[in-house]
PDB file of C-alpha atoms and ligand atoms in Angstrom:
ATOM      1  CA  MET F  16     -62.277   6.652  -5.447  1.00 84.00           C
ATOM      2  CA  LYS F  17     -64.017   8.291  -8.434  1.00 93.00           C
ATOM      3  CA  LYS F  18     -67.592   7.213  -9.232  1.00 94.00           C
ATOM      4  CA  ASP F  19     -66.607   5.800 -12.640  1.00 95.00           C
ATOM      5  CA  ASP F  20     -63.886   3.699 -11.019  1.00 96.00           C
ATOM      6  CA  LEU F  21     -66.335   2.353  -8.429  1.00 97.00           C
ATOM      7  CA  ILE F  22     -68.689   1.315 -11.236  1.00 98.00           C
ATOM      8  CA  GLN F  23     -65.886  -0.332 -13.234  1.00 98.00           C
ATOM      9  CA  GLN F  24     -64.593  -2.210 -10.185  1.00 98.00           C
ATOM     10  CA  THR F  25     -68.095  -3.388  -9.358  1.00 98.00           C
ATOM     11  CA  ALA F  26     -68.603  -4.535 -12.966  1.00 98.00           C
ATOM     12  CA  GLU F  27     -65.385  -6.578 -12.809  1.00 98.00           C
ATOM     13  CA  TYR F  28     -66.380  -8.151  -9.487  1.00 98.00           C
ATOM     14  CA  ILE F  29     -69.828  -9.109 -10.828  1.00 98.00           C
ATOM     15  CA  ARG F  30     -68.484 -10.335 -14.168  1.00 98.00           C
ATOM     16  CA  GLU F  31     -66.255 -12.807 -12.344  1.00 97.00           C
ATOM     17  CA  ILE F  32     -69.083 -14.105 -10.121  1.00 96.00           C
ATOM     18  CA  PHE F  33     -71.628 -14.509 -12.932  1.00 96.00           C
ATOM     19  CA  LYS F  34     -69.284 -15.777 -15.666  1.00 95.00           C
ATOM     20  CA  ILE F  35     -70.504 -19.384 -15.357  1.00 93.00           C
ATOM     21  CA  GLU F  36     -74.255 -19.379 -14.778  1.00 94.00           C
ATOM     22  CA  GLY F  37     -76.868 -21.531 -16.488  1.00 95.00           C
ATOM     23  CA  SER F  38     -80.199 -20.178 -15.245  1.00 96.00           C
ATOM     24  CA  GLY F  39     -80.463 -17.085 -17.464  1.00 96.00           C
ATOM     25  CA  HIS F  40     -78.802 -14.842 -14.871  1.00 97.00           C
ATOM     26  CA  ASP F  41     -75.312 -14.870 -16.362  1.00 97.00           C
ATOM     27  CA  TRP F  42     -72.994 -11.851 -16.651  1.00 98.00           C
ATOM     28  CA  TRP F  43     -74.574 -10.790 -19.961  1.00 98.00           C
ATOM     29  CA  HIS F  44     -77.992 -10.505 -18.295  1.00 98.00           C
ATOM     30  CA  ILE F  45     -76.437  -8.184 -15.712  1.00 98.00           C
ATOM     31  CA  HIS F  46     -74.600  -6.310 -18.478  1.00 98.00           C
ATOM     32  CA  ARG F  47     -77.810  -5.809 -20.519  1.00 98.00           C
ATOM     33  CA  VAL F  48     -79.700  -4.618 -17.430  1.00 98.00           C
ATOM     34  CA  TRP F  49     -76.832  -2.257 -16.612  1.00 98.00           C
ATOM     35  CA  GLN F  50     -76.766  -0.765 -20.131  1.00 98.00           C
ATOM     36  CA  LEU F  51     -80.551  -0.525 -20.461  1.00 98.00           C
ATOM     37  CA  SER F  52     -80.862   0.973 -16.964  1.00 98.00           C
ATOM     38  CA  THR F  53     -78.296   3.612 -17.921  1.00 98.00           C
ATOM     39  CA  TRP F  54     -80.224   4.494 -21.072  1.00 98.00           C
ATOM     40  CA  ILE F  55     -83.600   4.667 -19.281  1.00 98.00           C
ATOM     41  CA  ALA F  56     -82.043   6.701 -16.438  1.00 98.00           C
ATOM     42  CA  GLN F  57     -80.746   9.225 -18.979  1.00 98.00           C
ATOM     43  CA  GLN F  58     -84.198   9.506 -20.610  1.00 98.00           C
ATOM     44  CA  GLU F  59     -85.974   9.868 -17.265  1.00 98.00           C
ATOM     45  CA  GLY F  60     -83.432  12.019 -15.395  1.00 98.00           C
ATOM     46  CA  ALA F  61     -82.635   9.472 -12.647  1.00 98.00           C
ATOM     47  CA  ASN F  62     -79.422   9.454 -10.574  1.00 98.00           C
ATOM     48  CA  LEU F  63     -76.976   7.556 -12.787  1.00 98.00           C
ATOM     49  CA  PHE F  64     -74.552   6.387 -10.094  1.00 98.00           C
ATOM     50  CA  ILE F  65     -77.291   4.862  -7.945  1.00 98.00           C
ATOM     51  CA  VAL F  66     -78.928   3.238 -10.982  1.00 98.00           C
ATOM     52  CA  GLU F  67     -75.709   1.777 -12.401  1.00 98.00           C
ATOM     53  CA  MET F  68     -74.503   0.389  -9.077  1.00 98.00           C
ATOM     54  CA  ALA F  69     -77.914  -1.130  -8.278  1.00 98.00           C
ATOM     55  CA  ALA F  70     -78.216  -2.631 -11.776  1.00 98.00           C
ATOM     56  CA  LEU F  71     -74.797  -4.281 -11.417  1.00 98.00           C
ATOM     57  CA  LEU F  72     -75.577  -5.655  -7.947  1.00 98.00           C
ATOM     58  CA  HIS F  73     -79.286  -6.448  -8.430  1.00 97.00           C
ATOM     59  CA  ASP F  74     -79.052 -10.247  -8.747  1.00 97.00           C
ATOM     60  CA  LEU F  75     -76.164 -10.868  -6.346  1.00 96.00           C
ATOM     61  CA  ASP F  76     -78.430 -11.815  -3.419  1.00 94.00           C
ATOM     62  CA  ASP F  77     -81.444 -12.935  -5.461  1.00 90.00           C
ATOM     63  CA  TRP F  78     -83.473 -15.619  -3.635  1.00 88.00           C
ATOM     64  CA  LYS F  79     -83.591 -17.761  -6.801  1.00 88.00           C
ATOM     65  CA  LEU F  80     -79.814 -17.935  -7.043  1.00 88.00           C
ATOM     66  CA  ASN F  81     -78.699 -17.610  -3.404  1.00 80.00           C
ATOM     67  CA  PRO F  82     -81.226 -19.039  -0.982  1.00 74.00           C
ATOM     68  CA  GLN F  83     -78.819 -18.620   1.964  1.00 74.00           C
ATOM     69  CA  GLU F  84     -79.155 -14.791   2.136  1.00 73.00           C
ATOM     70  CA  GLU F  85     -75.514 -13.836   2.308  1.00 76.00           C
ATOM     71  CA  ALA F  86     -75.910 -10.057   1.848  1.00 93.00           C
ATOM     72  CA  LYS F  87     -73.016 -10.001  -0.618  1.00 95.00           C
ATOM     73  CA  ALA F  88     -74.091  -6.668  -2.120  1.00 97.00           C
ATOM     74  CA  CYS F  89     -73.911  -5.014   1.295  1.00 96.00           C
ATOM     75  CA  LYS F  90     -70.470  -6.491   1.978  1.00 96.00           C
ATOM     76  CA  TRP F  91     -69.193  -5.339  -1.406  1.00 97.00           C
ATOM     77  CA  MET F  92     -70.448  -1.784  -0.858  1.00 97.00           C
ATOM     78  CA  GLU F  93     -68.709  -1.724   2.505  1.00 97.00           C
ATOM     79  CA  GLN F  94     -65.520  -3.073   0.956  1.00 97.00           C
ATOM     80  CA  ILE F  95     -65.332  -0.325  -1.682  1.00 97.00           C
ATOM     81  CA  GLY F  96     -66.111   2.321   0.934  1.00 96.00           C
ATOM     82  CA  LEU F  97     -69.414   3.766  -0.301  1.00 96.00           C
ATOM     83  CA  ASN F  98     -70.839   6.443   1.972  1.00 94.00           C
ATOM     84  CA  ALA F  99     -73.797   5.422   4.151  1.00 96.00           C
ATOM     85  CA  ASP F 100     -76.415   7.358   2.165  1.00 97.00           C
ATOM     86  CA  GLU F 101     -75.384   5.895  -1.184  1.00 97.00           C
ATOM     87  CA  HIS F 102     -75.124   2.425   0.314  1.00 97.00           C
ATOM     88  CA  LYS F 103     -78.652   2.694   1.731  1.00 97.00           C
ATOM     89  CA  GLU F 104     -80.132   4.107  -1.457  1.00 98.00           C
ATOM     90  CA  ILE F 105     -78.567   1.395  -3.649  1.00 98.00           C
ATOM     91  CA  GLN F 106     -79.706  -1.347  -1.255  1.00 97.00           C
ATOM     92  CA  GLN F 107     -83.268   0.031  -1.347  1.00 97.00           C
ATOM     93  CA  VAL F 108     -83.256  -0.150  -5.150  1.00 98.00           C
ATOM     94  CA  ILE F 109     -81.962  -3.748  -5.099  1.00 97.00           C
ATOM     95  CA  ASP F 110     -84.647  -4.748  -2.582  1.00 96.00           C
ATOM     96  CA  GLN F 111     -87.455  -3.362  -4.746  1.00 97.00           C
ATOM     97  CA  VAL F 112     -86.523  -4.742  -8.173  1.00 97.00           C
ATOM     98  CA  SER F 113     -87.833  -8.313  -8.032  1.00 96.00           C
ATOM     99  CA  PHE F 114     -91.151  -9.692  -9.206  1.00 96.00           C
ATOM    100  CA  LYS F 115     -92.984 -11.388  -6.302  1.00 96.00           C
ATOM    101  CA  GLY F 116     -96.157 -12.843  -7.834  1.00 97.00           C
ATOM    102  CA  ALA F 117     -98.969 -11.715 -10.142  1.00 97.00           C
ATOM    103  CA  GLU F 118    -101.175 -10.319  -7.370  1.00 96.00           C
ATOM    104  CA  VAL F 119     -98.343  -8.804  -5.293  1.00 96.00           C
ATOM    105  CA  ASP F 120     -97.781  -5.048  -5.721  1.00 96.00           C
ATOM    106  CA  THR F 121     -94.072  -4.350  -6.255  1.00 96.00           C
ATOM    107  CA  THR F 122     -94.242  -0.772  -7.580  1.00 96.00           C
ATOM    108  CA  PRO F 123     -91.030   0.912  -6.400  1.00 97.00           C
ATOM    109  CA  ASP F 124     -91.158   4.269  -4.624  1.00 94.00           C
ATOM    110  CA  SER F 125     -88.043   5.887  -6.105  1.00 97.00           C
ATOM    111  CA  LEU F 126     -87.365   6.774  -9.735  1.00 98.00           C
ATOM    112  CA  GLU F 127     -84.033   4.921  -9.544  1.00 98.00           C
ATOM    113  CA  ALA F 128     -85.727   1.674  -8.466  1.00 98.00           C
ATOM    114  CA  GLN F 129     -88.386   2.114 -11.159  1.00 98.00           C
ATOM    115  CA  VAL F 130     -85.661   2.424 -13.785  1.00 98.00           C
ATOM    116  CA  VAL F 131     -83.723  -0.696 -12.729  1.00 98.00           C
ATOM    117  CA  GLN F 132     -86.931  -2.689 -12.327  1.00 98.00           C
ATOM    118  CA  ASP F 133     -87.967  -1.699 -15.864  1.00 98.00           C
ATOM    119  CA  ALA F 134     -84.617  -2.745 -17.346  1.00 98.00           C
ATOM    120  CA  ASP F 135     -84.683  -6.073 -15.470  1.00 98.00           C
ATOM    121  CA  ARG F 136     -88.254  -6.721 -16.608  1.00 98.00           C
ATOM    122  CA  LEU F 137     -87.500  -5.798 -20.210  1.00 98.00           C
ATOM    123  CA  ASP F 138     -84.760  -8.441 -20.163  1.00 98.00           C
ATOM    124  CA  ALA F 139     -87.408 -10.963 -19.058  1.00 98.00           C
ATOM    125  CA  MET F 140     -89.478 -10.154 -22.189  1.00 98.00           C
ATOM    126  CA  GLY F 141     -89.077 -10.688 -25.946  1.00 98.00           C
ATOM    127  CA  ALA F 142     -86.693 -13.156 -27.614  1.00 98.00           C
ATOM    128  CA  ILE F 143     -84.082 -12.849 -24.872  1.00 98.00           C
ATOM    129  CA  GLY F 144     -86.730 -13.212 -22.179  1.00 98.00           C
ATOM    130  CA  ILE F 145     -87.977 -16.426 -23.804  1.00 98.00           C
ATOM    131  CA  ALA F 146     -84.436 -17.829 -23.963  1.00 98.00           C
ATOM    132  CA  ARG F 147     -83.806 -16.960 -20.306  1.00 98.00           C
ATOM    133  CA  THR F 148     -87.072 -18.492 -19.186  1.00 98.00           C
ATOM    134  CA  PHE F 149     -86.324 -21.869 -20.764  1.00 98.00           C
ATOM    135  CA  ALA F 150     -82.767 -21.738 -19.439  1.00 98.00           C
ATOM    136  CA  TYR F 151     -84.193 -21.227 -15.940  1.00 98.00           C
ATOM    137  CA  GLY F 152     -86.742 -24.013 -16.411  1.00 98.00           C
ATOM    138  CA  GLY F 153     -84.016 -26.451 -17.478  1.00 97.00           C
ATOM    139  CA  HIS F 154     -81.807 -25.362 -14.599  1.00 97.00           C
ATOM    140  CA  LYS F 155     -84.668 -26.159 -12.191  1.00 97.00           C
ATOM    141  CA  ASN F 156     -85.631 -29.451 -13.887  1.00 97.00           C
ATOM    142  CA  ARG F 157     -89.019 -28.097 -14.967  1.00 97.00           C
ATOM    143  CA  LEU F 158     -91.157 -29.550 -17.749  1.00 98.00           C
ATOM    144  CA  ILE F 159     -91.446 -27.316 -20.816  1.00 98.00           C
ATOM    145  CA  TYR F 160     -95.222 -27.612 -20.814  1.00 98.00           C
ATOM    146  CA  ASP F 161     -97.844 -29.818 -19.197  1.00 98.00           C
ATOM    147  CA  PRO F 162    -101.453 -29.336 -20.380  1.00 96.00           C
ATOM    148  CA  GLU F 163    -102.653 -30.790 -17.077  1.00 97.00           C
ATOM    149  CA  VAL F 164    -101.087 -28.020 -14.960  1.00 97.00           C
ATOM    150  CA  GLN F 165    -102.899 -24.678 -15.184  1.00 96.00           C
ATOM    151  CA  PRO F 166    -101.179 -21.310 -14.558  1.00 95.00           C
ATOM    152  CA  VAL F 167    -101.806 -19.671 -11.161  1.00 95.00           C
ATOM    153  CA  LEU F 168    -101.879 -15.926 -10.437  1.00 96.00           C
ATOM    154  CA  HIS F 169     -99.990 -16.067  -7.100  1.00 96.00           C
ATOM    155  CA  ASP F 170    -101.295 -13.778  -4.375  1.00 95.00           C
ATOM    156  CA  SER F 171     -98.252 -14.074  -2.105  1.00 95.00           C
ATOM    157  CA  PHE F 172     -94.482 -14.093  -2.566  1.00 95.00           C
ATOM    158  CA  ASP F 173     -94.340 -17.366  -0.659  1.00 95.00           C
ATOM    159  CA  ALA F 174     -96.721 -19.119  -3.083  1.00 96.00           C
ATOM    160  CA  TYR F 175     -94.808 -17.690  -6.077  1.00 95.00           C
ATOM    161  CA  GLN F 176     -91.479 -18.905  -4.640  1.00 92.00           C
ATOM    162  CA  LYS F 177     -92.801 -22.402  -4.025  1.00 92.00           C
ATOM    163  CA  SER F 178     -94.143 -22.919  -7.546  1.00 94.00           C
ATOM    164  CA  THR F 179     -92.641 -25.809  -9.518  1.00 94.00           C
ATOM    165  CA  ALA F 180     -94.908 -25.351 -12.529  1.00 97.00           C
ATOM    166  CA  PRO F 181     -93.841 -25.988 -16.153  1.00 98.00           C
ATOM    167  CA  THR F 182     -91.992 -23.173 -17.915  1.00 98.00           C
ATOM    168  CA  ILE F 183     -94.823 -22.210 -20.287  1.00 98.00           C
ATOM    169  CA  ASN F 184     -96.906 -21.337 -17.219  1.00 98.00           C
ATOM    170  CA  HIS F 185     -94.365 -18.648 -16.317  1.00 98.00           C
ATOM    171  CA  PHE F 186     -95.513 -16.659 -19.347  1.00 98.00           C
ATOM    172  CA  TYR F 187     -99.026 -16.414 -17.858  1.00 98.00           C
ATOM    173  CA  GLU F 188     -97.852 -16.062 -14.262  1.00 98.00           C
ATOM    174  CA  LYS F 189     -95.361 -13.259 -14.963  1.00 98.00           C
ATOM    175  CA  LEU F 190     -94.022 -12.476 -18.443  1.00 98.00           C
ATOM    176  CA  LEU F 191     -97.267 -11.432 -20.185  1.00 98.00           C
ATOM    177  CA  LEU F 192     -98.207  -9.260 -17.185  1.00 98.00           C
ATOM    178  CA  LEU F 193     -95.048  -7.157 -17.368  1.00 98.00           C
ATOM    179  CA  LYS F 194     -96.131  -4.863 -20.241  1.00 98.00           C
ATOM    180  CA  ASP F 195     -98.721  -3.166 -18.013  1.00 97.00           C
ATOM    181  CA  ARG F 196     -96.352  -2.905 -15.057  1.00 97.00           C
ATOM    182  CA  ILE F 197     -93.471  -1.034 -16.656  1.00 98.00           C
ATOM    183  CA  ASN F 198     -92.936   2.187 -14.702  1.00 98.00           C
ATOM    184  CA  THR F 199     -91.301   4.638 -17.091  1.00 98.00           C
ATOM    185  CA  PRO F 200     -92.503   5.946 -20.490  1.00 98.00           C
ATOM    186  CA  SER F 201     -89.179   5.001 -22.162  1.00 97.00           C
ATOM    187  CA  GLY F 202     -89.464   1.470 -20.775  1.00 98.00           C
ATOM    188  CA  GLN F 203     -93.093   1.172 -21.838  1.00 98.00           C
ATOM    189  CA  GLU F 204     -92.210   1.944 -25.417  1.00 97.00           C
ATOM    190  CA  LEU F 205     -89.655  -0.892 -25.569  1.00 97.00           C
ATOM    191  CA  ALA F 206     -92.030  -3.297 -23.834  1.00 98.00           C
ATOM    192  CA  GLN F 207     -94.725  -3.157 -26.546  1.00 98.00           C
ATOM    193  CA  GLN F 208     -92.792  -4.960 -29.247  1.00 98.00           C
ATOM    194  CA  ARG F 209     -91.261  -7.484 -26.833  1.00 98.00           C
ATOM    195  CA  HIS F 210     -94.752  -8.318 -25.568  1.00 98.00           C
ATOM    196  CA  LEU F 211     -96.123  -8.859 -29.089  1.00 98.00           C
ATOM    197  CA  PHE F 212     -93.202 -11.166 -29.879  1.00 98.00           C
ATOM    198  CA  MET F 213     -93.974 -13.350 -26.830  1.00 98.00           C
ATOM    199  CA  GLU F 214     -97.626 -13.529 -27.859  1.00 98.00           C
ATOM    200  CA  SER F 215     -96.766 -14.721 -31.368  1.00 98.00           C
ATOM    201  CA  TYR F 216     -94.231 -17.184 -29.933  1.00 98.00           C
ATOM    202  CA  LEU F 217     -96.965 -18.733 -27.744  1.00 98.00           C
ATOM    203  CA  GLU F 218     -99.403 -18.835 -30.654  1.00 98.00           C
ATOM    204  CA  GLN F 219     -96.884 -20.823 -32.721  1.00 98.00           C
ATOM    205  CA  PHE F 220     -96.029 -23.042 -29.717  1.00 98.00           C
ATOM    206  CA  PHE F 221     -99.677 -24.067 -29.249  1.00 97.00           C
ATOM    207  CA  GLN F 222    -100.269 -24.494 -32.989  1.00 97.00           C
ATOM    208  CA  GLU F 223     -97.414 -27.005 -33.075  1.00 96.00           C
ATOM    209  CA  TRP F 224     -98.582 -28.645 -29.842  1.00 96.00           C
ATOM    210  CA  HIS F 225    -102.144 -29.201 -31.073  1.00 94.00           C
ATOM    211  CA  LYS F 226    -100.955 -30.387 -34.471  1.00 87.00           C
ATOM    212  CA  GLN F 227     -99.663 -33.563 -32.786  1.00 73.00           C
ATOM    213  CA  GLU F 228    -103.212 -34.329 -31.700  1.00 74.00           C
ATOM    214  CA  GLN F 229    -104.461 -34.262 -35.305  1.00 72.00           C
ATOM    215  CA  VAL F 230    -101.844 -36.477 -36.994  1.00 66.00           C
TER     216      VAL F 230
HETATM  217  P1  ADP Q 302     -86.862 -11.040 -10.953  1.00 94.02           P
HETATM  218  O1  ADP Q 302     -86.006 -10.595  -9.807  1.00 94.02           O
HETATM  219  O2  ADP Q 302     -87.964 -10.087 -11.279  1.00 94.02           O
HETATM  220  O3  ADP Q 302     -87.328 -12.459 -10.789  1.00 94.02           O
HETATM  221  P2  ADP Q 302     -84.526 -11.827 -12.480  1.00 94.02           P
HETATM  222  O4  ADP Q 302     -83.506 -10.986 -13.173  1.00 94.02           O
HETATM  223  O5  ADP Q 302     -84.092 -12.530 -11.230  1.00 94.02           O
HETATM  224  O6  ADP Q 302     -85.859 -10.984 -12.198  1.00 94.02           O
HETATM  225  O7  ADP Q 302     -84.933 -12.931 -13.525  1.00 94.02           O
HETATM  226  C1  ADP Q 302     -86.192 -13.431 -13.685  1.00 94.02           C
HETATM  227  C2  ADP Q 302     -86.158 -14.439 -14.818  1.00 94.02           C
HETATM  228  O8  ADP Q 302     -85.848 -15.753 -14.329  1.00 94.02           O
HETATM  229  C3  ADP Q 302     -87.541 -14.611 -15.418  1.00 94.02           C
HETATM  230  O9  ADP Q 302     -87.897 -13.587 -16.258  1.00 94.02           O
HETATM  231  C4  ADP Q 302     -87.406 -15.939 -16.101  1.00 94.02           C
HETATM  232  O10 ADP Q 302     -86.652 -15.827 -17.270  1.00 94.02           O
HETATM  233  C5  ADP Q 302     -86.618 -16.698 -15.043  1.00 94.02           C
HETATM  234  N1  ADP Q 302     -87.578 -17.330 -14.132  1.00 94.02           N
HETATM  235  C6  ADP Q 302     -87.843 -17.018 -12.865  1.00 94.02           C
HETATM  236  N2  ADP Q 302     -88.805 -17.839 -12.343  1.00 94.02           N
HETATM  237  C7  ADP Q 302     -89.111 -18.697 -13.340  1.00 94.02           C
HETATM  238  C8  ADP Q 302     -90.008 -19.800 -13.451  1.00 94.02           C
HETATM  239  N3  ADP Q 302     -90.772 -20.193 -12.434  1.00 94.02           N
HETATM  240  N4  ADP Q 302     -90.052 -20.452 -14.634  1.00 94.02           N
HETATM  241  C9  ADP Q 302     -89.274 -20.074 -15.662  1.00 94.02           C
HETATM  242  N5  ADP Q 302     -88.418 -19.043 -15.625  1.00 94.02           N
HETATM  243  C10 ADP Q 302     -88.338 -18.366 -14.469  1.00 94.02           C
HETATM  244 NI1   NI Q 303     -82.094  -9.683 -13.099  1.00 94.02          NI
END
């Protein structure tokens, strides 16, 4: 099968799986990461097929969505008959994309993984990132904010996974740290403005919060 057809088939498969999803990881998140990954890959000269396939499959086995570790991405790649090298390369990208805690180094070793990680992280920032974060918090029954629970910079993936902290804490535990962890120059440029928007959002949030204490 031609590479373009493999990508289109994979997109259709993923679109069906993620069409009803309420935690901020719906099909349009995957679609944005796919499109942004493609653009960054073109700027940076990364292998487009590997990047596009990994972007489409990157959340299929995510621990947040599928705790039972089904290896669906692997099964899908077998089903469409990818050759062993491509399969391995795409799987390596998928395995390196995720954030694992503030103090955990997750810098990918290939350009392709750096590109997909950047696109995924950019979609966690800015106005869309804020929307996704509150969607996830609601999905997990989290409080919006609790002044009695302080943010924690997790030093292990296990501690990060176990956190049940309010959603505002996620900004300090992950989202505001992303700007300095974007791998590629094209990604870094996009991250600046999205970071500033999150900072002004938080400023307004706390202004409103503290206003209640004065009235
Ligand atoms: P990653 O693999 O890096 O976690 P994802 O594409 O799976 O990236 O999505 C991460 C997004 O899920 C976050 O940016 C945020 O919107 C949401 N999220 C994850 N953990 C939390 C949390 N503890 N509180 C609020 N939102 C969260
Ligand atoms: Ni994602």
